[in-house]
mmCIF file of C-alpha atoms in Angstrom:
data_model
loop_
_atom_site.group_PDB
_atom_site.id
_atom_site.type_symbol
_atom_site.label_atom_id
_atom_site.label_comp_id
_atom_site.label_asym_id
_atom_site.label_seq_id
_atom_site.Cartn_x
_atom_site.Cartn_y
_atom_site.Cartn_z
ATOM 1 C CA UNK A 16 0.000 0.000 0.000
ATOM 2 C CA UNK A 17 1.467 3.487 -0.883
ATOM 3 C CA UNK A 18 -0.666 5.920 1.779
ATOM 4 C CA UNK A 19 -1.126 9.037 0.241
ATOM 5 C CA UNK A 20 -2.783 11.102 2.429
ATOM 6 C CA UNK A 21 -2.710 11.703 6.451
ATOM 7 C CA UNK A 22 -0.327 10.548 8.740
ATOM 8 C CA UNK A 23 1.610 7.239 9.528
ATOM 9 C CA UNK A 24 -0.340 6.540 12.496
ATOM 10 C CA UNK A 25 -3.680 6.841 10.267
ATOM 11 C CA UNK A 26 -1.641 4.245 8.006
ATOM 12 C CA UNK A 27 -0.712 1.986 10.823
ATOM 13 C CA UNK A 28 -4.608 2.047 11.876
ATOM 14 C CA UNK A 29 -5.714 0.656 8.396
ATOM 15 C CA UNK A 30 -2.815 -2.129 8.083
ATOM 16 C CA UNK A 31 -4.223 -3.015 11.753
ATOM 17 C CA UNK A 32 -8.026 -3.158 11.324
ATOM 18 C CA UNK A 33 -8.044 -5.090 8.273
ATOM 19 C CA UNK A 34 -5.317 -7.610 10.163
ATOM 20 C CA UNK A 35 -8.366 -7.861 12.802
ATOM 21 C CA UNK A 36 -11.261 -8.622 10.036
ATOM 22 C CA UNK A 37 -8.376 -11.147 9.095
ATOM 23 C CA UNK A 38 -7.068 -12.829 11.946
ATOM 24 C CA UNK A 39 -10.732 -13.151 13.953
ATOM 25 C CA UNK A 40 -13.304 -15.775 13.880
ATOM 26 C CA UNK A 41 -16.818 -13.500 12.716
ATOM 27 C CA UNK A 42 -18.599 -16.880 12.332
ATOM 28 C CA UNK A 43 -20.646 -16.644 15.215
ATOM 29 C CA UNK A 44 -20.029 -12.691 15.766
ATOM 30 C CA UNK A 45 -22.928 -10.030 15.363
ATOM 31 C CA UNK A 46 -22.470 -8.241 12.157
ATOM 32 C CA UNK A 47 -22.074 -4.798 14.369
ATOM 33 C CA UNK A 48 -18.360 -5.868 14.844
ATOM 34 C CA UNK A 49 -17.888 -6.253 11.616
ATOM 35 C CA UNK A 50 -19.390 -2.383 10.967
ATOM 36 C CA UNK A 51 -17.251 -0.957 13.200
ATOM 37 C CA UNK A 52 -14.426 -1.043 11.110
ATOM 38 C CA UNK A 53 -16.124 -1.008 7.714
ATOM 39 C CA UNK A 54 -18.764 0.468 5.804
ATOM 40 C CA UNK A 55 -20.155 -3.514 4.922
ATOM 41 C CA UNK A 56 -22.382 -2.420 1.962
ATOM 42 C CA UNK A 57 -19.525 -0.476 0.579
ATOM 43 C CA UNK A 58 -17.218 -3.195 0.765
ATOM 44 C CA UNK A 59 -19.463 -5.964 -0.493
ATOM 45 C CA UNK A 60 -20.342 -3.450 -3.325
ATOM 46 C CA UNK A 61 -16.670 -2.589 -4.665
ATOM 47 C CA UNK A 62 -15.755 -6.160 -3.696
ATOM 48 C CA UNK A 63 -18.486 -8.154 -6.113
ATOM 49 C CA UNK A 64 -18.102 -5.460 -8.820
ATOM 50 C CA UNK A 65 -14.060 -6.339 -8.817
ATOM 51 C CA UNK A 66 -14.240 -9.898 -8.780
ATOM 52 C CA UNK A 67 -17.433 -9.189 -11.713
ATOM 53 C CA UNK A 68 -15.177 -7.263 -13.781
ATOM 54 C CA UNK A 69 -12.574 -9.594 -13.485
ATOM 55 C CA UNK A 70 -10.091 -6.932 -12.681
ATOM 56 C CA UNK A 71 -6.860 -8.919 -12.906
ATOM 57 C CA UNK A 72 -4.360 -5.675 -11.387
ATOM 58 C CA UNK A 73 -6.775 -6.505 -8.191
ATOM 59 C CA UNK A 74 -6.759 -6.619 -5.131
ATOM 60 C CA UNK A 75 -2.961 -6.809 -4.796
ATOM 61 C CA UNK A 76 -2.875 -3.517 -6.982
ATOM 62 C CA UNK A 77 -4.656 -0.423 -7.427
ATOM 63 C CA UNK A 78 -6.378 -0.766 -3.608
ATOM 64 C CA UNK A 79 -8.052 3.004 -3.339
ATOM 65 C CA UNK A 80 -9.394 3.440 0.740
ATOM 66 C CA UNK A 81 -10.404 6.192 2.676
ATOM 67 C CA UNK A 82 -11.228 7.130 6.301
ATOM 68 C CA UNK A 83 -12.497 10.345 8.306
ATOM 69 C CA UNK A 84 -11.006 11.876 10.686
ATOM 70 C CA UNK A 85 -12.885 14.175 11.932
ATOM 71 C CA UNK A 86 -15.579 14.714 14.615
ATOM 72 C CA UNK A 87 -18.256 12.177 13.794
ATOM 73 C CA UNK A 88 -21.268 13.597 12.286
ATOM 74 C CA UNK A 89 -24.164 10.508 12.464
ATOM 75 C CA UNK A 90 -26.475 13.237 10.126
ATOM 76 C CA UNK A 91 -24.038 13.079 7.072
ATOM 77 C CA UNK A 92 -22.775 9.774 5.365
ATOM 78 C CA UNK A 93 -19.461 8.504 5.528
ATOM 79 C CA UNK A 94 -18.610 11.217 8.326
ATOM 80 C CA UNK A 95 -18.220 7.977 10.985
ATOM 81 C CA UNK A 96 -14.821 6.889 11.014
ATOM 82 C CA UNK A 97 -15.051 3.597 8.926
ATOM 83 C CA UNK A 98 -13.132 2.261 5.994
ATOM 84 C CA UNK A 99 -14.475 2.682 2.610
ATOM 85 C CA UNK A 100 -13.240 1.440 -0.439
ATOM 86 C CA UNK A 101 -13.823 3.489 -4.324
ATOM 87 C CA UNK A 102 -12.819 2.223 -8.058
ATOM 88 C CA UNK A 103 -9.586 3.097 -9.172
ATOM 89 C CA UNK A 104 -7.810 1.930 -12.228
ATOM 90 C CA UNK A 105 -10.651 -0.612 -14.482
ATOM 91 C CA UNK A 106 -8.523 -0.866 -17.254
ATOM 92 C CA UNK A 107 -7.118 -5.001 -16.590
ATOM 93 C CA UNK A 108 -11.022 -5.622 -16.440
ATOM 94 C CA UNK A 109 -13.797 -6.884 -19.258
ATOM 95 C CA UNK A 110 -11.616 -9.840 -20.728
ATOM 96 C CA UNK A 111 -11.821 -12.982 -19.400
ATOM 97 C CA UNK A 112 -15.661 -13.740 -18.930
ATOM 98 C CA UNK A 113 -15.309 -17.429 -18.088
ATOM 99 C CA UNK A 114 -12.118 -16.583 -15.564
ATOM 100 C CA UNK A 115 -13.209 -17.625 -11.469
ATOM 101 C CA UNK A 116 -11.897 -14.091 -10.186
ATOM 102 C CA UNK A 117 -13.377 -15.216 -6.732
ATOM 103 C CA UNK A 118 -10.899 -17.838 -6.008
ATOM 104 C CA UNK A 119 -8.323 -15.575 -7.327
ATOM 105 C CA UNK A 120 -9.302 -12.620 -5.034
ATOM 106 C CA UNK A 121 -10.364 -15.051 -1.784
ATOM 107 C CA UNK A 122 -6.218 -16.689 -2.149
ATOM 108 C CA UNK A 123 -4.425 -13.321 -3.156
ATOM 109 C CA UNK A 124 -2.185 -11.443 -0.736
ATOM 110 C CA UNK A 125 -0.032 -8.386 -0.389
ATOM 111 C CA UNK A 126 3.384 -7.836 -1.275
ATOM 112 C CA UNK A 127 5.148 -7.585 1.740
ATOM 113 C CA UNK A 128 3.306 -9.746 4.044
ATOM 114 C CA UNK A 129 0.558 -6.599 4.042
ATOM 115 C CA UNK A 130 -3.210 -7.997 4.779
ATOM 116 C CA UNK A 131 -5.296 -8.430 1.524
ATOM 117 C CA UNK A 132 -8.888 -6.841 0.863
ATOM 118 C CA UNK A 133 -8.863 -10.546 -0.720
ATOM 119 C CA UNK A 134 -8.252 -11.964 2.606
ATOM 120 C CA UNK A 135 -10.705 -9.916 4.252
ATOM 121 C CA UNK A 136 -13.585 -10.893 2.117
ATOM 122 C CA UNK A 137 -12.636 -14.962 2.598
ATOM 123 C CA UNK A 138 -12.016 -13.943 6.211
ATOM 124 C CA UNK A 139 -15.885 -12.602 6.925
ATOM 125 C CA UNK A 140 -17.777 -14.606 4.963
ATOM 126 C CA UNK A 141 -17.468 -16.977 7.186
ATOM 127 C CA UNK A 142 -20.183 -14.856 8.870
ATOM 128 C CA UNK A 143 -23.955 -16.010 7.509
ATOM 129 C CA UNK A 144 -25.227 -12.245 7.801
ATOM 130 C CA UNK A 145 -22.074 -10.536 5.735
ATOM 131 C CA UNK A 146 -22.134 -13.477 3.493
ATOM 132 C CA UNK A 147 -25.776 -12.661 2.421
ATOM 133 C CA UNK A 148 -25.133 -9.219 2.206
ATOM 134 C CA UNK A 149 -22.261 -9.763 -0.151
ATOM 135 C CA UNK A 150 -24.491 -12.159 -2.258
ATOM 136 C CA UNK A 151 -26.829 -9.365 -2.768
ATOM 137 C CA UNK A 152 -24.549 -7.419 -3.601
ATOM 138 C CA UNK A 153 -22.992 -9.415 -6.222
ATOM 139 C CA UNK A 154 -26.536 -10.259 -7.616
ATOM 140 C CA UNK A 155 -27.167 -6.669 -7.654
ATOM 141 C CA UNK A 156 -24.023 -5.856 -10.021
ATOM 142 C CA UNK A 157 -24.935 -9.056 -12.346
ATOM 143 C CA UNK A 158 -28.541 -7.465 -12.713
ATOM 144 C CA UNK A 159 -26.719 -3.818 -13.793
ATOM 145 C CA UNK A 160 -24.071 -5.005 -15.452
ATOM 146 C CA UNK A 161 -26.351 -6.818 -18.021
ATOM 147 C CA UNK A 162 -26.299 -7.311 -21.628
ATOM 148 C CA UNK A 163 -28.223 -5.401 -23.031
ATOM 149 C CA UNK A 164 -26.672 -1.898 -20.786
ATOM 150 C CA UNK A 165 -23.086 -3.024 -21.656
ATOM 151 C CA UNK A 166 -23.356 -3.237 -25.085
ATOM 152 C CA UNK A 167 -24.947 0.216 -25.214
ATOM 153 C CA UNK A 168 -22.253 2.197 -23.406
ATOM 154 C CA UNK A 169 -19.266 -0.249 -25.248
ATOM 155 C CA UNK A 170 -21.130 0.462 -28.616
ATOM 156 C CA UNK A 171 -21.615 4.580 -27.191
ATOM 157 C CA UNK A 172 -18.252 4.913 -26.258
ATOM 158 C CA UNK A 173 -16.737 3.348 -29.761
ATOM 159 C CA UNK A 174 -18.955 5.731 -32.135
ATOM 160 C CA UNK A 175 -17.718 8.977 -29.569
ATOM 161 C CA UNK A 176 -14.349 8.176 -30.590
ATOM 162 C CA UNK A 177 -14.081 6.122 -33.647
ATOM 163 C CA UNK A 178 -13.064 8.973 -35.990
ATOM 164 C CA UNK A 179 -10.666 9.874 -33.746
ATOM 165 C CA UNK A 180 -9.138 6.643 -33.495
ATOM 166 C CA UNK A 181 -9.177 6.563 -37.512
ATOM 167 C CA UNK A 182 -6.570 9.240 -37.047
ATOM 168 C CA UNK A 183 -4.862 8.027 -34.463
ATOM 169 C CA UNK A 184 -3.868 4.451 -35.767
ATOM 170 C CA UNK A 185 -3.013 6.283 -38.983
ATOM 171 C CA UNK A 186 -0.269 8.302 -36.882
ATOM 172 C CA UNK A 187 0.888 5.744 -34.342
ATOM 173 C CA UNK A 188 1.176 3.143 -36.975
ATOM 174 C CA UNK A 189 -1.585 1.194 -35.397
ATOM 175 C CA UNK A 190 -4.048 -1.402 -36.642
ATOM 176 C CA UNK A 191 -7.791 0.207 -36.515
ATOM 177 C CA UNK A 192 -9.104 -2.972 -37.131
ATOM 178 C CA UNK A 193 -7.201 -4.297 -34.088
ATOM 179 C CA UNK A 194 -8.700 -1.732 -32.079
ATOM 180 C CA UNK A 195 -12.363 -2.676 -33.004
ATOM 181 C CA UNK A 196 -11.597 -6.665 -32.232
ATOM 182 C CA UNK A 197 -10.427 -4.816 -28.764
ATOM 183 C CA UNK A 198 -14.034 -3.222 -28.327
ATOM 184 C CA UNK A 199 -16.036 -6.602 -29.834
ATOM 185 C CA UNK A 200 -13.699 -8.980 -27.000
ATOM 186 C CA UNK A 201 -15.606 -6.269 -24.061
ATOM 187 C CA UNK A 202 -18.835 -7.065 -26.164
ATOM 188 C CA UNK A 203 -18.052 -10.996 -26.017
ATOM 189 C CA UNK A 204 -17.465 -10.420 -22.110
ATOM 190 C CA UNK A 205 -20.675 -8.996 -21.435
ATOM 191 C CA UNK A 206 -22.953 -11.627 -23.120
ATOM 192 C CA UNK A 207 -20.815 -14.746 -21.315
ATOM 193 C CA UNK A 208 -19.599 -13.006 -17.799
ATOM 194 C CA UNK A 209 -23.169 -12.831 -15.915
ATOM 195 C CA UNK A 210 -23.418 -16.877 -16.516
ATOM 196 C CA UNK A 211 -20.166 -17.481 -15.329
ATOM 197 C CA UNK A 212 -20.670 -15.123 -12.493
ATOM 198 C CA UNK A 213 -23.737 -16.220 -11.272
ATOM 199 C CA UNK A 214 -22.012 -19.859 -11.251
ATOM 200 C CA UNK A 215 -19.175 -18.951 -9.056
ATOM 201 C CA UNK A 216 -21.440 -17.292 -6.847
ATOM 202 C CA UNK A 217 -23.174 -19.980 -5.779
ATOM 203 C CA UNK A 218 -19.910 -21.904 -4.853
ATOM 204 C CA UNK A 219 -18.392 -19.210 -3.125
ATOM 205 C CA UNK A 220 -21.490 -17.436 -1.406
ATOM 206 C CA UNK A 221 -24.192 -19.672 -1.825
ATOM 207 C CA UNK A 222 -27.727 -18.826 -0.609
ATOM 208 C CA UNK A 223 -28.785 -20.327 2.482
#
């Protein structure tokens, strides 16, 4: 982890709350001990988009995580001292739709000896209430991340730029063809990932 705002003790903190989700037994703990160190719908939300994706520079790369500081504020969210987690760096994701990216997240770890989001996420699902929380969570991203919706903003984003990138293979000696195959390999993802998903999910975070 590269901190790159606060202080070292505000580092320390986060290297030692995510070694407690680690190192403790949640099984038969309330959720509320979990939630005391994370936001759990925020982390169950970044984590099943991730592992949807298949971002494969994650989660030993490109971890983004913030905290406040400051007095806590109950009326305004994210002003209570927990750990959330926000997107950073997408661009490894889209290209392997049949790839289990939850085994590969749940057995990752840090360089370093550092604790792994990874880790975390095997470490409390072990609890039945997080786990189902998690599922929904994945469930939720398969029903937004669907065909149809893909497509559209892949196919949106390709005719914003496609003249542009006309002129920009003929200058950088680049194959404009090669670049569409690119865009129709993100199409190919998003018809064959939410089966795939939807598989894994069940072995990993089944429904009880």
């Amino acid at each position: 982890y590269k901190q790159e705002s606060g202080t070292e003790e505000m580092f320390r903190y986060f290297l030692s709350d995510m070694n407690y989700l680690i190192k403790n037994d949640f099984t038969e703990q309330p959720l509320e001990r979990i939630s005391e160190v994370i936001d759990v719908e925020n982390f169950c939300r970044y984590m099943a988009f991730q592992i949807y994706i298949v971002n494969a520079d994650w989660p030993h790369n490109n971890v983004l995580v913030w905290r406040y500081y400051g007095p806590e504020n109950s009326s305004v969210k994210g002003m209570d001292g927990r750990w959330r987690f926000a997107l950073k760096d997408l661009d490894f994701g889209l290209l392997e739709p049949e790839k289990d990216s939850f085994i590969t997240c749940l057995n990752d770890g840090m360089y370093g000896g550092e604790p792994c989001i990874g880790t975390v996420l095997k470490s409390l699902l072990k609890n039945r209430e997080f786990r189902l929380i998690f599922r929904q969570a994945c469930l939720d991203v398969a029903d937004a991340m669907n065909e149809e919706y893909v497509i559209g903003m892949i196919d949106a984003a390709v005719d914003s730029i496609s003249l542009d990138m006309v002129t920009f293979a003929r200058y950088n000696g680049i194959s404009y063809q090669a670049w569409e195959e690119y865009a129709d390999g993100f199409r190919d993802f998003a018809r064959r990932r939410p089966a795939y998903f939807l598989r894994y999910l069940d072995i990993y975070a089944p429904a009880d």
